[in-house]
Coordinates of C-alpha atoms and ligand atoms in Angstrom, one line a residue:
Chain X
M137 CA -21.6 10.4 -25.2
S138 CA -25.2 9.3 -24.5
E139 CA -28.0 11.8 -24.2
E140 CA -28.3 11.0 -20.5
E141 CA -24.6 11.8 -20.0
Q142 CA -25.1 15.1 -21.9
A143 CA -28.0 16.1 -19.7
Y144 CA -26.3 15.2 -16.3
E145 CA -24.3 18.1 -14.9
P146 CA -21.8 17.0 -12.3
K147 CA -21.3 19.2 -9.2
I148 CA -17.7 20.0 -8.6
V149 CA -16.3 21.5 -5.4
A150 CA -13.1 23.4 -6.3
F151 CA -10.7 24.4 -3.5
L152 CA -8.6 27.2 -5.0
C153 CA -5.6 28.8 -3.5
K154 CA -6.2 32.5 -3.2
W155 CA -2.7 33.4 -4.4
C156 CA -2.9 31.6 -7.7
S157 CA -5.7 29.4 -8.9
S158 CA -8.5 31.6 -7.5
A159 CA -7.0 34.6 -9.4
G160 CA -6.6 32.2 -12.4
S161 CA -10.3 31.4 -12.3
D162 CA -11.1 35.2 -12.2
L163 CA -8.8 35.7 -15.1
A164 CA -10.7 33.0 -17.1
G165 CA -13.8 35.0 -16.3
V166 CA -12.6 38.4 -17.2
S167 CA -11.0 37.1 -20.4
R168 CA -14.5 35.7 -21.3
I169 CA -13.2 32.2 -21.8
Q170 CA -16.1 29.8 -22.2
Y171 CA -16.0 26.9 -19.8
P172 CA -18.6 24.8 -17.9
A173 CA -20.2 26.3 -14.8
N174 CA -20.1 23.1 -12.8
A175 CA -17.4 24.1 -10.3
T176 CA -18.3 25.9 -7.1
P177 CA -15.1 27.6 -6.0
I178 CA -14.0 27.7 -2.4
T179 CA -11.0 30.0 -1.8
V180 CA -8.4 28.6 0.6
P181 CA -5.3 30.4 1.9
C182 CA -2.9 27.8 0.4
S183 CA -3.2 24.3 -1.1
G184 CA -1.3 23.2 2.0
S185 CA -4.1 24.4 4.2
I186 CA -6.4 21.7 2.8
S187 CA -7.3 19.0 5.3
P188 CA -8.2 15.6 3.8
L189 CA -11.4 16.0 5.7
Y190 CA -12.4 18.9 3.5
I191 CA -12.3 16.5 0.5
L192 CA -14.1 13.7 2.3
S193 CA -16.6 16.2 3.6
A194 CA -17.3 17.6 0.1
F195 CA -18.0 14.1 -1.1
N196 CA -20.1 13.5 2.0
K197 CA -22.2 16.6 1.3
G198 CA -22.9 15.5 -2.3
A199 CA -20.0 16.6 -4.6
D200 CA -19.7 14.5 -7.7
G201 CA -16.1 15.6 -8.1
V202 CA -13.5 17.5 -6.0
L203 CA -10.8 19.7 -7.4
L204 CA -7.9 21.1 -5.5
S205 CA -5.7 23.7 -7.3
G206 CA -2.7 25.5 -6.0
C207 CA 0.5 27.3 -7.0
H208 CA 3.1 25.7 -9.1
I209 CA 5.9 24.0 -7.3
G210 CA 8.4 26.7 -6.3
D211 CA 5.7 29.4 -6.4
C212 CA 3.8 28.8 -3.1
H213 CA 3.3 32.0 -1.2
Y214 CA 4.2 30.2 2.0
I215 CA 7.2 28.5 0.3
E216 CA 6.4 24.9 1.1
G217 CA 2.7 24.6 1.4
N218 CA 2.2 23.0 -1.9
Y219 CA 5.0 20.5 -1.2
L220 CA 3.1 19.4 1.9
A221 CA -0.2 19.3 0.0
R222 CA 1.3 17.1 -2.7
R223 CA 2.3 14.5 -0.1
K224 CA -1.0 14.6 1.9
I225 CA -3.1 14.6 -1.2
Y226 CA -1.2 11.7 -2.7
L227 CA -2.2 9.7 0.4
I228 CA -5.9 10.6 0.4
K229 CA -6.0 9.9 -3.4
E230 CA -4.6 6.5 -2.8
L231 CA -7.0 5.9 0.0
L232 CA -10.0 6.9 -2.1
E233 CA -9.0 4.5 -4.8
M234 CA -8.4 1.7 -2.4
V235 CA -11.9 1.9 -1.0
G236 CA -13.2 1.8 -4.5
V237 CA -14.1 5.4 -5.3
E238 CA -13.4 6.2 -9.0
P239 CA -10.0 7.9 -9.3
D240 CA -11.5 10.4 -11.8
R241 CA -13.6 11.9 -9.0
F242 CA -10.7 13.7 -7.5
R243 CA -8.3 16.0 -9.2
M244 CA -5.4 18.2 -8.3
S245 CA -3.8 20.8 -10.5
W246 CA -1.3 23.7 -10.4
V247 CA -2.8 26.8 -11.9
S248 CA -1.1 30.2 -11.6
A249 CA -2.8 33.6 -11.5
A250 CA -1.8 34.1 -15.1
E251 CA -3.2 30.8 -16.3
G252 CA -6.9 31.6 -16.9
A253 CA -6.9 29.4 -20.0
K254 CA -5.4 26.5 -18.1
Y255 CA -8.0 26.8 -15.4
A256 CA -10.8 26.7 -17.9
Q257 CA -9.2 23.6 -19.5
V258 CA -8.8 21.8 -16.2
V259 CA -12.5 22.3 -15.4
K260 CA -13.6 21.3 -19.0
D261 CA -11.6 18.1 -18.8
F262 CA -12.8 17.3 -15.3
V263 CA -16.4 17.7 -16.3
A264 CA -15.9 15.6 -19.4
D265 CA -14.3 12.8 -17.2
L266 CA -17.1 13.1 -14.6
K267 CA -20.0 12.9 -16.9
P268 CA -19.7 9.2 -17.8
L269 CA -19.4 8.3 -14.0
G270 CA -22.8 9.7 -13.2
P271 CA -23.8 11.0 -9.7
Q272 CA -21.5 10.2 -6.8
N273 CA -23.4 8.2 -4.2
K274 CA -20.6 6.2 -2.5
L275 CA -19.5 8.8 0.0
K276 CA -22.7 10.9 0.0
A277 CA -24.4 11.2 3.3
D278 CA -27.2 8.7 3.7
R279 CA -29.8 10.7 5.6
T280 CA -32.6 8.2 5.4
Chain Z
M184 CA 12.6 -18.1 24.7
I185 CA 12.4 -15.3 27.3
D186 CA 12.3 -16.4 31.0
V187 CA 9.5 -14.5 32.5
Q188 CA 11.5 -14.4 35.8
S189 CA 13.9 -12.0 34.1
I190 CA 11.1 -9.5 33.5
R191 CA 9.8 -9.9 37.0
D192 CA 13.3 -9.3 38.5
A193 CA 13.8 -6.2 36.4
A194 CA 10.5 -4.8 37.5
R195 CA 11.1 -5.6 41.1
D196 CA 14.5 -4.1 41.0
L197 CA 13.3 -0.8 39.4
L198 CA 10.6 -0.4 42.0
A199 CA 12.6 -1.5 45.0
K200 CA 15.5 0.9 44.1
G201 CA 12.9 3.7 43.5
E202 CA 14.1 4.2 40.0
V203 CA 10.5 4.2 38.6
R204 CA 7.1 5.2 40.0
A205 CA 5.3 2.2 38.5
V206 CA 5.6 -0.6 36.0
I207 CA 3.0 -1.2 33.3
G208 CA 3.0 -4.9 32.3
Y209 CA 0.8 -7.9 31.9
Q210 CA -0.7 -10.2 34.5
R211 CA -2.6 -13.4 34.3
G212 CA -6.2 -12.5 33.5
S213 CA -9.5 -13.5 35.0
R214 CA -10.5 -15.1 31.7
G215 CA -8.5 -18.4 31.6
M216 CA -5.3 -18.2 29.6
L217 CA -5.5 -14.6 28.5
A218 CA -3.1 -12.0 29.9
E219 CA -4.4 -8.5 30.8
P220 CA -2.7 -5.1 31.4
V221 CA -1.7 -4.2 34.9
T222 CA 0.1 -1.3 36.5
I223 CA 2.1 -2.2 39.6
T224 CA 3.8 0.1 42.1
D225 CA 4.9 -2.4 44.8
P226 CA 8.0 -4.6 44.2
E227 CA 6.1 -7.4 45.9
Q228 CA 3.6 -7.4 42.9
A229 CA 6.4 -8.1 40.4
D230 CA 5.8 -11.9 40.6
E231 CA 2.3 -11.4 39.2
L232 CA 3.8 -10.2 35.9
V233 CA 3.5 -12.6 32.9
W234 CA 4.8 -12.8 29.4
D235 CA 3.3 -15.1 26.9
A236 CA 1.6 -15.3 23.5
T237 CA -1.6 -13.7 24.8
C238 CA 0.1 -10.3 25.7
F239 CA -1.8 -8.7 22.8
H240 CA -2.4 -5.3 24.3
N241 CA -0.3 -2.3 23.2
L242 CA 0.5 -1.0 26.6
A243 CA 1.7 2.4 25.2
L244 CA -2.0 3.3 25.5
Y245 CA -1.5 3.4 29.3
L246 CA 1.4 5.8 29.0
V247 CA -1.0 8.1 27.2
E248 CA -3.6 7.6 30.0
D249 CA -0.9 8.2 32.6
R250 CA 0.0 11.5 30.9
K251 CA -3.6 12.6 30.7
A252 CA -4.1 11.8 34.4
L253 CA -1.0 13.7 35.3
A254 CA -2.0 16.7 33.3
H255 CA -5.4 16.7 34.8
A256 CA -4.0 16.5 38.4
Q257 CA -1.4 19.2 37.3
R258 CA 1.4 17.0 38.6
T259 CA 4.9 16.7 37.3
P260 CA 6.4 13.4 38.6
N261 CA 10.1 13.3 39.3
L262 CA 10.4 9.6 38.4
P263 CA 9.9 7.8 35.1
I264 CA 7.3 5.1 34.5
A265 CA 8.4 1.7 33.3
I266 CA 6.6 -0.3 30.6
V267 CA 6.9 -3.7 29.2
A268 CA 7.1 -3.3 25.4
K269 CA 7.1 -5.6 22.4
G270 CA 8.5 -4.4 19.1
C271 CA 5.3 -2.8 17.9
D272 CA 4.6 -1.2 21.4
A273 CA 8.1 0.3 21.4
R274 CA 7.5 1.8 18.0
A275 CA 4.3 3.3 19.3
I276 CA 6.3 4.8 22.2
V277 CA 8.8 6.3 19.7
V278 CA 6.0 7.9 17.8
L279 CA 4.6 9.4 21.0
M280 CA 8.0 10.8 21.8
Q281 CA 8.5 12.1 18.3
E282 CA 5.3 14.0 18.8
H283 CA 6.5 15.3 22.1
Y284 CA 3.7 13.6 24.0
F285 CA 6.4 12.8 26.7
K286 CA 10.1 12.8 26.8
R287 CA 12.5 9.9 26.6
E288 CA 13.5 10.3 30.2
D289 CA 9.9 10.0 31.3
V290 CA 9.7 6.3 30.3
Y291 CA 11.8 3.3 31.1
I292 CA 11.3 0.7 28.4
I293 CA 11.6 -2.9 29.4
G294 CA 11.8 -4.4 25.9
V295 CA 10.7 -7.9 25.1
S296 CA 11.5 -9.4 21.8
C297 CA 8.9 -11.5 20.0
E298 CA 11.9 -13.4 18.6
G299 CA 10.4 -15.9 16.1
G300 CA 6.8 -15.5 17.5
G301 CA 4.3 -12.9 18.3
V302 CA 0.8 -12.9 19.8
L303 CA -1.8 -15.5 19.0
V304 CA -5.4 -15.2 17.7
E305 CA -8.0 -16.9 19.8
Y306 CA -10.1 -18.2 17.0
K307 CA -7.1 -19.6 15.2
L308 CA -6.1 -21.5 18.3
A309 CA -9.6 -22.7 19.1
R310 CA -9.8 -24.3 15.6
L311 CA -6.7 -26.4 16.3
L312 CA -7.6 -27.4 19.8
N313 CA -10.8 -29.1 19.0
G314 CA -12.7 -27.9 22.0
A315 CA -9.9 -28.4 24.5
Q316 CA -9.6 -25.5 26.9
A317 CA -6.2 -23.8 26.8
L318 CA -4.8 -22.8 30.2
S319 CA -1.6 -21.1 29.0
A320 CA 0.1 -20.5 25.7
V321 CA 3.7 -19.7 25.3
I322 CA 5.8 -19.4 22.1
D323 CA 9.0 -21.5 22.1
G324 CA 11.0 -20.9 18.9
A325 CA 8.7 -21.8 16.0
E326 CA 6.2 -23.6 18.2
L327 CA 3.4 -22.6 20.4
V328 CA 3.3 -24.6 23.6
V329 CA -0.3 -24.9 24.9
T330 CA -1.2 -26.3 28.2
T331 CA -4.6 -27.9 28.4
L332 CA -6.3 -30.1 31.1
A333 CA -5.4 -33.1 29.0
G334 CA -1.7 -32.1 28.9
E335 CA 0.7 -30.2 26.7
V336 CA 0.1 -29.6 23.0
R337 CA 2.7 -28.2 20.6
L338 CA 1.5 -26.4 17.5
P339 CA 3.3 -24.6 14.7
A340 CA 3.3 -21.0 15.9
S341 CA 2.7 -19.6 12.4
E342 CA -0.7 -21.3 12.4
V343 CA -2.0 -19.5 15.4
M344 CA -0.2 -16.2 15.2
A345 CA -2.0 -12.9 14.4
D346 CA -1.6 -11.8 10.8
R347 CA 0.2 -8.6 11.9
C348 CA 2.8 -10.7 13.7
L349 CA 3.3 -12.9 10.7
E350 CA 3.9 -9.8 8.6
C351 CA 5.8 -8.0 11.3
R352 CA 8.6 -5.7 10.1
E353 CA 10.3 -5.5 13.4
P354 CA 9.6 -7.9 16.2
F355 CA 12.4 -6.5 18.3
P356 CA 12.0 -3.3 20.4
K357 CA 14.9 -1.3 19.1
E358 CA 14.2 1.6 21.5
H359 CA 14.7 0.2 25.1
N360 CA 16.4 0.7 28.4
V361 CA 16.8 -3.0 28.9
V362 CA 15.7 -5.8 26.6
F363 CA 15.1 -9.5 26.9
G364 CA 15.1 -12.0 24.0
E365 CA 17.0 -12.1 20.7
D366 CA 16.8 -9.7 17.9
Q367 CA 15.2 -11.6 15.0
T368 CA 14.3 -8.6 12.9
S369 CA 15.3 -10.3 9.7
R370 CA 13.0 -13.2 10.2
Q371 CA 10.4 -13.2 7.4
L372 CA 7.5 -15.4 8.3
V373 CA 5.2 -13.8 5.7
A374 CA 6.2 -10.9 3.4
P375 CA 5.0 -7.5 4.8
F376 CA 1.7 -6.2 3.4
T377 CA 0.7 -9.6 2.0
A378 CA -3.0 -9.3 3.0
L379 CA -3.0 -5.8 1.5
A380 CA -1.6 -6.9 -1.8
R381 CA -4.2 -9.6 -2.0
F382 CA -6.9 -7.1 -1.4
E383 CA -5.6 -4.6 -3.9
A384 CA -5.7 -7.2 -6.7
L385 CA -9.5 -6.9 -6.6
S386 CA -11.3 -4.8 -9.1
E387 CA -12.6 -1.3 -8.2
A388 CA -16.2 -2.6 -8.0
D389 CA -15.2 -5.5 -5.8
R390 CA -13.2 -3.3 -3.5
W391 CA -16.2 -1.0 -3.1
A392 CA -18.6 -3.9 -2.5
Y393 CA -16.2 -5.3 0.1
W394 CA -16.0 -2.0 2.0
C395 CA -19.7 -1.6 1.8
R396 CA -20.2 -4.9 3.5
Q397 CA -17.7 -3.9 6.2
F398 CA -18.9 -0.4 6.9
E399 CA -22.5 -1.2 6.9
R400 CA -21.7 -3.3 10.0
C401 CA -19.7 -0.8 12.0
I402 CA -21.7 0.3 15.0
R403 CA -19.4 3.3 15.8
C404 CA -18.6 2.1 19.2
F405 CA -15.2 3.8 18.8
A406 CA -13.4 0.9 20.5
C407 CA -10.9 1.1 17.6
R408 CA -10.2 4.7 18.5
S409 CA -10.2 4.2 22.2
V410 CA -7.6 1.4 22.1
C411 CA -5.2 3.2 19.8
P412 CA -2.3 4.9 21.5
M413 CA -2.1 7.3 18.6
C414 CA -5.7 8.4 18.9
Y415 CA -4.9 10.6 21.9
C416 CA -6.7 13.8 21.0
D417 CA -9.0 15.0 23.8
E418 CA -11.5 16.1 21.2
C419 CA -11.8 14.0 18.1
V420 CA -12.7 15.8 14.9
V421 CA -15.5 13.3 14.1
D422 CA -17.3 14.1 17.4
S423 CA -18.2 17.7 16.4
I424 CA -18.3 18.7 20.1
T425 CA -15.7 21.5 19.6
F426 CA -18.5 24.0 19.0
P427 CA -18.5 26.6 21.8
V428 CA -22.0 27.1 23.1
A429 CA -22.6 30.4 25.0
P430 CA -25.9 31.6 26.5
E431 CA -26.5 33.7 23.5
T432 CA -25.9 30.9 21.0
T433 CA -29.1 30.4 19.0
A434 CA -30.8 27.1 18.2
E435 CA -30.1 27.8 14.6
E436 CA -26.4 28.3 15.2
K437 CA -26.3 25.1 17.1
A438 CA -28.1 23.2 14.3
N439 CA -25.8 24.7 11.7
R440 CA -22.5 24.2 13.4
I441 CA -19.8 22.5 11.4
R442 CA -20.3 18.8 11.5
W443 CA -17.7 17.1 9.3
I444 CA -19.6 13.9 9.6
E445 CA -22.8 12.7 11.4
R446 CA -22.7 10.5 14.5
S447 CA -25.3 8.1 13.1
A448 CA -23.8 4.7 12.3
V449 CA -24.7 4.5 8.6
R450 CA -22.4 3.5 5.9
S451 CA -21.5 6.9 4.5
E452 CA -20.7 8.3 7.9
N453 CA -18.8 5.2 9.0
I454 CA -16.7 5.2 5.9
T455 CA -15.9 8.9 6.3
Y456 CA -14.9 8.3 9.9
H457 CA -12.6 5.4 9.0
M458 CA -11.0 7.2 6.1
T459 CA -10.4 10.3 8.3
R460 CA -8.9 8.0 10.9
A461 CA -6.6 6.3 8.4
M462 CA -5.4 9.7 7.2
H463 CA -4.8 10.9 10.8
L464 CA -2.8 7.7 11.4
A465 CA -0.7 7.9 8.3
G466 CA 3.0 7.7 9.3
R467 CA 1.9 7.1 12.9
C468 CA 0.2 3.8 13.0
I469 CA 2.8 1.1 13.8
D470 CA 0.5 -1.8 13.1
C471 CA 0.0 -3.2 16.6
G472 CA -3.3 -4.4 15.2
E473 CA -5.2 -3.5 18.4
C474 CA -7.9 -1.6 16.6
E475 CA -8.8 -4.6 14.5
R476 CA -8.5 -7.0 17.5
V477 CA -11.0 -5.1 19.6
C478 CA -13.6 -4.5 16.9
P479 CA -16.8 -6.3 18.0
V480 CA -17.9 -6.8 14.5
N481 CA -14.6 -7.8 12.9
I482 CA -13.9 -4.9 10.6
P483 CA -10.5 -5.4 8.8
L484 CA -9.1 -2.1 9.9
R485 CA -5.5 -3.1 9.3
L486 CA -6.0 -3.0 5.6
L487 CA -6.6 0.8 5.7
N488 CA -3.7 1.5 8.0
N489 CA -1.4 -0.8 6.2
K490 CA -2.2 0.9 2.9
M491 CA -1.0 4.2 4.4
E492 CA 2.0 2.5 5.9
R493 CA 3.0 0.9 2.6
E494 CA 2.6 4.1 0.5
A495 CA 4.7 6.0 3.1
R496 CA 7.4 3.4 2.9
E497 CA 7.5 3.0 -0.8
H498 CA 6.9 6.5 -2.0
F499 CA 8.3 8.6 0.8
G500 CA 10.9 6.3 2.3
Y501 CA 9.1 6.7 5.7
E502 CA 8.9 4.2 8.5
P503 CA 6.6 5.0 11.4
G504 CA 8.2 4.7 14.8
A505 CA 11.8 4.5 13.5
S506 CA 13.1 7.8 14.8
I507 CA 12.4 10.0 17.8
G508 CA 14.0 13.1 16.3
G509 CA 13.0 12.8 12.7
P510 CA 10.2 14.8 11.1
S511 CA 6.7 13.4 10.8
L512 CA 5.4 12.0 7.5
V513 CA 2.9 14.8 6.7
A514 CA 5.0 17.6 8.1
S515 CA 7.9 16.9 5.7
F516 CA 8.5 16.4 2.0
R517 CA 11.1 15.6 -0.5
D518 CA 11.7 17.3 -3.9
D519 CA 11.0 14.0 -5.7
D520 CA 7.8 13.1 -3.9
P521 CA 5.3 11.7 -6.5
G522 CA 3.5 14.4 -8.3
Q523 CA 2.6 12.9 -11.7
F524 CA -1.0 12.8 -10.7
I525 CA -1.2 16.6 -10.6
R526 CA -2.2 18.3 -13.8
Ligands
SF4_1700 S1 3.5 -7.2 15.6 FE1 5.6 -7.8 15.8 S2 6.4 -6.8 17.7 FE2 4.1 -6.7 17.7 S3 3.5 -8.6 18.8 FE3 3.5 -9.1 16.7 S4 5.5 -10.0 16.3 FE4 5.6 -8.9 18.3
SF4_1701 S1 -14.8 -0.4 13.3 FE1 -15.4 -1.8 14.9 S2 -14.4 -1.0 16.8 FE2 -14.4 0.7 15.3 S3 -16.2 1.9 15.7 FE3 -16.8 0.4 14.1 S4 -17.6 -1.4 15.2 FE4 -16.5 -0.1 16.7
SF4_1702 S1 -4.4 2.3 14.2 FE1 -4.6 0.2 15.1 S2 -2.8 -0.9 14.5 FE2 -2.4 1.3 14.2 S3 -1.4 2.0 16.2 FE3 -3.7 2.4 16.3 S4 -4.5 0.5 17.3 FE4 -2.4 0.0 16.6
FES1703 S1 0.0 29.8 -1.6 FE1 -0.8 28.8 -3.4 S2 -0.3 26.7 -2.9 FE2 0.6 27.7 -1.2

C-alpha cells in the first residue's frame, strides 16, 4: 500500500439493522475490539426497509463506500425483510456495476447481535478494499 | 398482415352497441406519415383509426391519464374503455392491473399482433429512402411497404425496425378481449438483450465514460418519465415537492428538507435520477421503448431498463407483464435468490 493510500481515510455510510448489526456494532465497541473508525452508522428498522435511493443518496452526498448489514437469513425480526432486501440489493448492485461504479464501493453483510467480531472484520475488510480506490467522485453531487 | 378495416369495425361496433365509453387508438397524424394517439367516442369516427408501422406510442399511458381524470372528477364510469394494444402495450396494461391501477373489467383490449414486424425508426427509414418523402409505411410480412410520391418502395423490415422490436420477446398481445393478426411469439429476429450484452462487454472504465457522455447531455425535461405508463406516481420522489409547508415552517426547515437529489441537470443528479428510475421500473418496464424514443437528446435509456429486465429474468425467473395475479418482482422472493455477494 502506498503512503497516499495509507493516509486516505474512506468515508463509509453503514446502514445497520437495529435488531442485529446495530447491536453487533455496539458489542464490538463494548468488547473493545479495535477496528477502523471510518463507518458512520445509521440505524434502520430492518434491512428490508432500505430503499435503493438511500444507497444512491449516500453516494450522492459524498460516501466513498456504502455498507448495508442485516440479520442472517431466517433471523429477520419481520420474518422476510432480509429476503426482500437481498433481491432489491442484488438489483441495485448490478446497476451500480453496469454504470461503471467500482463493485467494491458497495457491500452487504449479515451480522447478528452476537457477532461483534464479525462486524469489526467486515468494516476492516471494507476499509482495506476502499483505500486503493481513492475518493468516490462518480456519484457525488456536483455543486459547482 | 392485419386489415385496418377489422380494427375500425371492432371499434365502431363497440361504440355503437354502447359496450365501451371510448376507444383509444391511432389516427393519421398531422406530420406526414406518422400516426398519433386519438380517443374516439363516436362510432362515426372509427374510420379515422389507422394501424401501421408508425404506431409507436404505448397507448396504455392514456389509460393512466383516464384513471387520473376520473379520480379527479370523482367519477366511477359504468362502462369500460377500449384500447388498441400491441404486444408491449398489452404487457404494460397487465402490469397496471397487477398493481391494481384498474381492474380487468375496466378495459377492453383490442389486441393487434406485430406478427413479423414492429414499429419503425424514422432515422433508419430516412437513410434508406435517400431523401424521398414517405407518405405511409406498413409492414407486410418481412417487408416494409413505403409509399412515396415516386411510388411504392419495399424494404427489408428488419433494417428499419426499432431495436426493441427486433429484440421483442412477445410481439403478440396475450392479454386481449379480441385480437387481430397471427401469434408469432417464437419469431427471433435478433436475440433478446443483444444491445445490452454488447454494452456489458466493455470495461468498467469504458462503461463509466460512456454513461458520463450520456448523462452530461440529459436536460432533465422528464419526457422519459411523462411518457412512461409505469411512471404514474402523482408525486415523484426526485421532485422533492412532498415536503409539507405550513405557515409556521421556517426558511431553514424548508432549506433543509430531504432532497434525495437536486433538480439541477448536472451529471451527478442526472445519473441518480436515472438509476432511481431504473430501480423503480425493475420488474415493471415492459420495454415499449417509449422513453428512449421521446428523449430529445438520444439517451440510450433502454440499456438501463433492459439490464433490470434481464437480471429479473435470469436470476429471479421473473417476466414483467406476464401475469395479472402474480406477485411483483420486488415484493416477492425465492429461497434460492442469489446471495453469494453478501458477506
Ligand atoms: S416491442 Fe414487440 S410488441 Fe412492441 S411494437 Fe415492437 S414488436 Fe410490437
Ligand atoms: S433522459 Fe432524455 S427524456 Fe429523460 S429527462 Fe433526460 S433529456 Fe429528458
Ligand atoms: S421505462 Fe421506457 S420502455 Fe419501460 S415501460 Fe416505461 S416508457 Fe416503456
Ligand atoms: S430485522 Fe434485521 S434484517 Fe429484518
